[in-house]
Amino acid sequence: MQTKDLHVFLYENKKLSQYAIGNSQKKTADVATKPTCHLQCIMELLSNVALNRPTAQSSTWYGPVFGPSKAVDGCVNGIFDNGYCSCTSDDLAAWWRVDLLAVHKVTAVTIINRQDCCPDRLIEAQILIGDSLVQNGNQNPRCGIIPSLRGTPTYTFHCNEMEGRYINVGARGFQQFVTLCEVEVFASLSGTALGCYF
């Protein structure tokens, strides 16, 4: 049986202070907080709640082979021509969306960009989380904006348990392709920590 990683996020004043990956079978992770201090946290396993969920996008480039579901199929291969990525047409304010089917407290969103070409196409695209489908979900609150991804095909946004059913990735009012090779949305199964101790 494959063991999943346990993702642990610690916050101080609603800002991420530490992050660690531990053992999901024991549901524990050691997190170094200071050189002289060690904190162990026991938390619920964070799950990728976007995996195989319903998706939509503003348009699809070159037919269904680059449809929106390719971004939540669990395949993190970033080679575009292999057909593992979703891709919109060169739309004005292009967008992509996943429906989590229920409201979740989102801890983090990981974006995997294409790795063979054109990493700059996602620069300044925004990550939105919320419950509204007004303007296709593109008016929901923002978790973050994608910075330069050149040389960094994977980027994780820490969303401080923003609540929402829909996750959007969209260009900010300019004409551009939105290409996503995978989008992972991490949320606690219970939304709460079981406890931390020194």
PDB file of C-alpha atoms in Angstrom, residues 70-162:
ATOM      1  CA  LYS A  70      -6.456  17.160 -17.569  1.00  0.00           C
ATOM      2  CA  ALA A  71      -5.460  19.517 -14.728  1.00  0.00           C
ATOM      3  CA  VAL A  72      -6.991  17.296 -12.030  1.00  0.00           C
ATOM      4  CA  ASP A  73      -6.266  13.797 -13.365  1.00  0.00           C
ATOM      5  CA  GLY A  74      -3.414  13.095 -10.934  1.00  0.00           C
ATOM      6  CA  CYS A  75      -0.756  13.083 -13.660  1.00  0.00           C
ATOM      7  CA  VAL A  76       1.950  15.659 -12.975  1.00  0.00           C
ATOM      8  CA  ASN A  77       3.808  15.221 -16.272  1.00  0.00           C
ATOM      9  CA  GLY A  78       4.536  18.746 -17.483  1.00  0.00           C
ATOM     10  CA  ILE A  79       5.273  17.918 -21.127  1.00  0.00           C
ATOM     11  CA  PHE A  80       2.475  19.636 -23.024  1.00  0.00           C
ATOM     12  CA  ASP A  81       2.680  17.625 -26.251  1.00  0.00           C
ATOM     13  CA  ASN A  82       2.102  14.396 -24.313  1.00  0.00           C
ATOM     14  CA  GLY A  83      -1.481  15.561 -23.732  1.00  0.00           C
ATOM     15  CA  TYR A  84      -1.297  15.734 -19.939  1.00  0.00           C
ATOM     16  CA  CYS A  85      -2.181  19.428 -19.545  1.00  0.00           C
ATOM     17  CA  SER A  86      -5.303  21.545 -19.888  1.00  0.00           C
ATOM     18  CA  CYS A  87      -5.126  24.580 -22.152  1.00  0.00           C
ATOM     19  CA  THR A  88      -7.526  27.373 -23.051  1.00  0.00           C
ATOM     20  CA  SER A  89      -7.445  29.282 -26.301  1.00  0.00           C
ATOM     21  CA  ASP A  90      -5.702  32.644 -26.421  1.00  0.00           C
ATOM     22  CA  ASP A  91      -8.708  34.322 -24.770  1.00  0.00           C
ATOM     23  CA  LEU A  92      -9.133  37.711 -23.181  1.00  0.00           C
ATOM     24  CA  ALA A  93      -9.212  36.976 -19.418  1.00  0.00           C
ATOM     25  CA  ALA A  94      -9.030  33.191 -19.938  1.00  0.00           C
ATOM     26  CA  TRP A  95      -9.897  31.086 -16.901  1.00  0.00           C
ATOM     27  CA  TRP A  96      -9.984  27.501 -15.566  1.00  0.00           C
ATOM     28  CA  ARG A  97     -12.140  26.199 -12.670  1.00  0.00           C
ATOM     29  CA  VAL A  98     -12.563  23.100 -10.513  1.00  0.00           C
ATOM     30  CA  ASP A  99     -15.707  22.329  -8.493  1.00  0.00           C
ATOM     31  CA  LEU A 100     -14.803  20.646  -5.189  1.00  0.00           C
ATOM     32  CA  LEU A 101     -18.493  19.624  -4.795  1.00  0.00           C
ATOM     33  CA  ALA A 102     -18.521  20.930  -1.210  1.00  0.00           C
ATOM     34  CA  VAL A 103     -17.128  23.858   0.748  1.00  0.00           C
ATOM     35  CA  HIS A 104     -13.626  23.191   2.071  1.00  0.00           C
ATOM     36  CA  LYS A 105     -11.147  25.095   4.217  1.00  0.00           C
ATOM     37  CA  VAL A 106      -8.299  25.333   1.731  1.00  0.00           C
ATOM     38  CA  THR A 107      -4.807  25.267   3.205  1.00  0.00           C
ATOM     39  CA  ALA A 108      -2.805  25.287  -0.027  1.00  0.00           C
ATOM     40  CA  VAL A 109      -3.115  25.221  -3.810  1.00  0.00           C
ATOM     41  CA  THR A 110      -0.267  23.791  -5.890  1.00  0.00           C
ATOM     42  CA  ILE A 111       0.049  24.751  -9.560  1.00  0.00           C
ATOM     43  CA  ILE A 112       2.172  22.630 -11.916  1.00  0.00           C
ATOM     44  CA  ASN A 113       3.043  24.596 -15.041  1.00  0.00           C
ATOM     45  CA  ARG A 114       4.121  23.141 -18.380  1.00  0.00           C
ATOM     46  CA  GLN A 115       7.826  22.337 -18.317  1.00  0.00           C
ATOM     47  CA  ASP A 116       8.776  22.227 -21.989  1.00  0.00           C
ATOM     48  CA  CYS A 117       7.904  25.758 -23.069  1.00  0.00           C
ATOM     49  CA  CYS A 118       6.272  29.071 -22.297  1.00  0.00           C
ATOM     50  CA  PRO A 119       6.357  29.190 -18.458  1.00  0.00           C
ATOM     51  CA  ASP A 120       5.681  32.925 -18.561  1.00  0.00           C
ATOM     52  CA  ARG A 121       2.106  32.428 -19.784  1.00  0.00           C
ATOM     53  CA  LEU A 122       0.922  31.934 -16.190  1.00  0.00           C
ATOM     54  CA  ILE A 123       2.710  34.995 -14.788  1.00  0.00           C
ATOM     55  CA  GLU A 124       0.233  37.175 -12.868  1.00  0.00           C
ATOM     56  CA  ALA A 125      -2.610  34.701 -13.241  1.00  0.00           C
ATOM     57  CA  GLN A 126      -4.625  34.684 -10.040  1.00  0.00           C
ATOM     58  CA  ILE A 127      -5.872  31.895  -7.772  1.00  0.00           C
ATOM     59  CA  LEU A 128      -9.443  32.505  -6.570  1.00  0.00           C
ATOM     60  CA  ILE A 129     -11.423  30.575  -3.949  1.00  0.00           C
ATOM     61  CA  GLY A 130     -15.106  30.957  -3.121  1.00  0.00           C
ATOM     62  CA  ASP A 131     -18.703  29.808  -3.479  1.00  0.00           C
ATOM     63  CA  SER A 132     -19.920  32.156  -6.210  1.00  0.00           C
ATOM     64  CA  LEU A 133     -20.265  31.406  -9.913  1.00  0.00           C
ATOM     65  CA  VAL A 134     -20.856  35.072 -10.779  1.00  0.00           C
ATOM     66  CA  GLN A 135     -18.724  35.754 -13.867  1.00  0.00           C
ATOM     67  CA  ASN A 136     -17.801  32.044 -13.852  1.00  0.00           C
ATOM     68  CA  GLY A 137     -16.276  32.334 -10.367  1.00  0.00           C
ATOM     69  CA  ASN A 138     -13.838  35.054 -11.357  1.00  0.00           C
ATOM     70  CA  GLN A 139     -15.111  37.470  -8.680  1.00  0.00           C
ATOM     71  CA  ASN A 140     -14.306  35.174  -5.745  1.00  0.00           C
ATOM     72  CA  PRO A 141     -11.675  36.174  -3.135  1.00  0.00           C
ATOM     73  CA  ARG A 142      -8.046  35.849  -4.152  1.00  0.00           C
ATOM     74  CA  CYS A 143      -5.568  33.472  -2.525  1.00  0.00           C
ATOM     75  CA  GLY A 144      -2.595  34.617  -4.581  1.00  0.00           C
ATOM     76  CA  ILE A 145      -1.050  35.741  -7.845  1.00  0.00           C
ATOM     77  CA  ILE A 146       1.397  33.545  -9.739  1.00  0.00           C
ATOM     78  CA  PRO A 147       4.851  35.171  -9.860  1.00  0.00           C
ATOM     79  CA  SER A 148       7.528  34.312 -12.388  1.00  0.00           C
ATOM     80  CA  LEU A 149       7.607  30.530 -12.775  1.00  0.00           C
ATOM     81  CA  ARG A 150      10.726  30.450 -14.937  1.00  0.00           C
ATOM     82  CA  GLY A 151      12.865  27.611 -13.592  1.00  0.00           C
ATOM     83  CA  THR A 152      10.180  26.742 -11.019  1.00  0.00           C
ATOM     84  CA  PRO A 153       7.492  24.635 -12.707  1.00  0.00           C
ATOM     85  CA  THR A 154       5.683  23.957  -9.418  1.00  0.00           C
ATOM     86  CA  TYR A 155       4.389  26.689  -7.148  1.00  0.00           C
ATOM     87  CA  THR A 156       2.379  26.339  -3.918  1.00  0.00           C
ATOM     88  CA  PHE A 157       0.092  29.060  -2.586  1.00  0.00           C
ATOM     89  CA  HIS A 158      -0.725  28.994   1.136  1.00  0.00           C
ATOM     90  CA  CYS A 159      -4.347  30.066   1.451  1.00  0.00           C
ATOM     91  CA  ASN A 160      -4.767  30.232   5.264  1.00  0.00           C
ATOM     92  CA  GLU A 161      -7.891  28.023   5.252  1.00  0.00           C
ATOM     93  CA  MET A 162      -9.891  30.188   2.875  1.00  0.00           C
TER      94      MET A 162
END
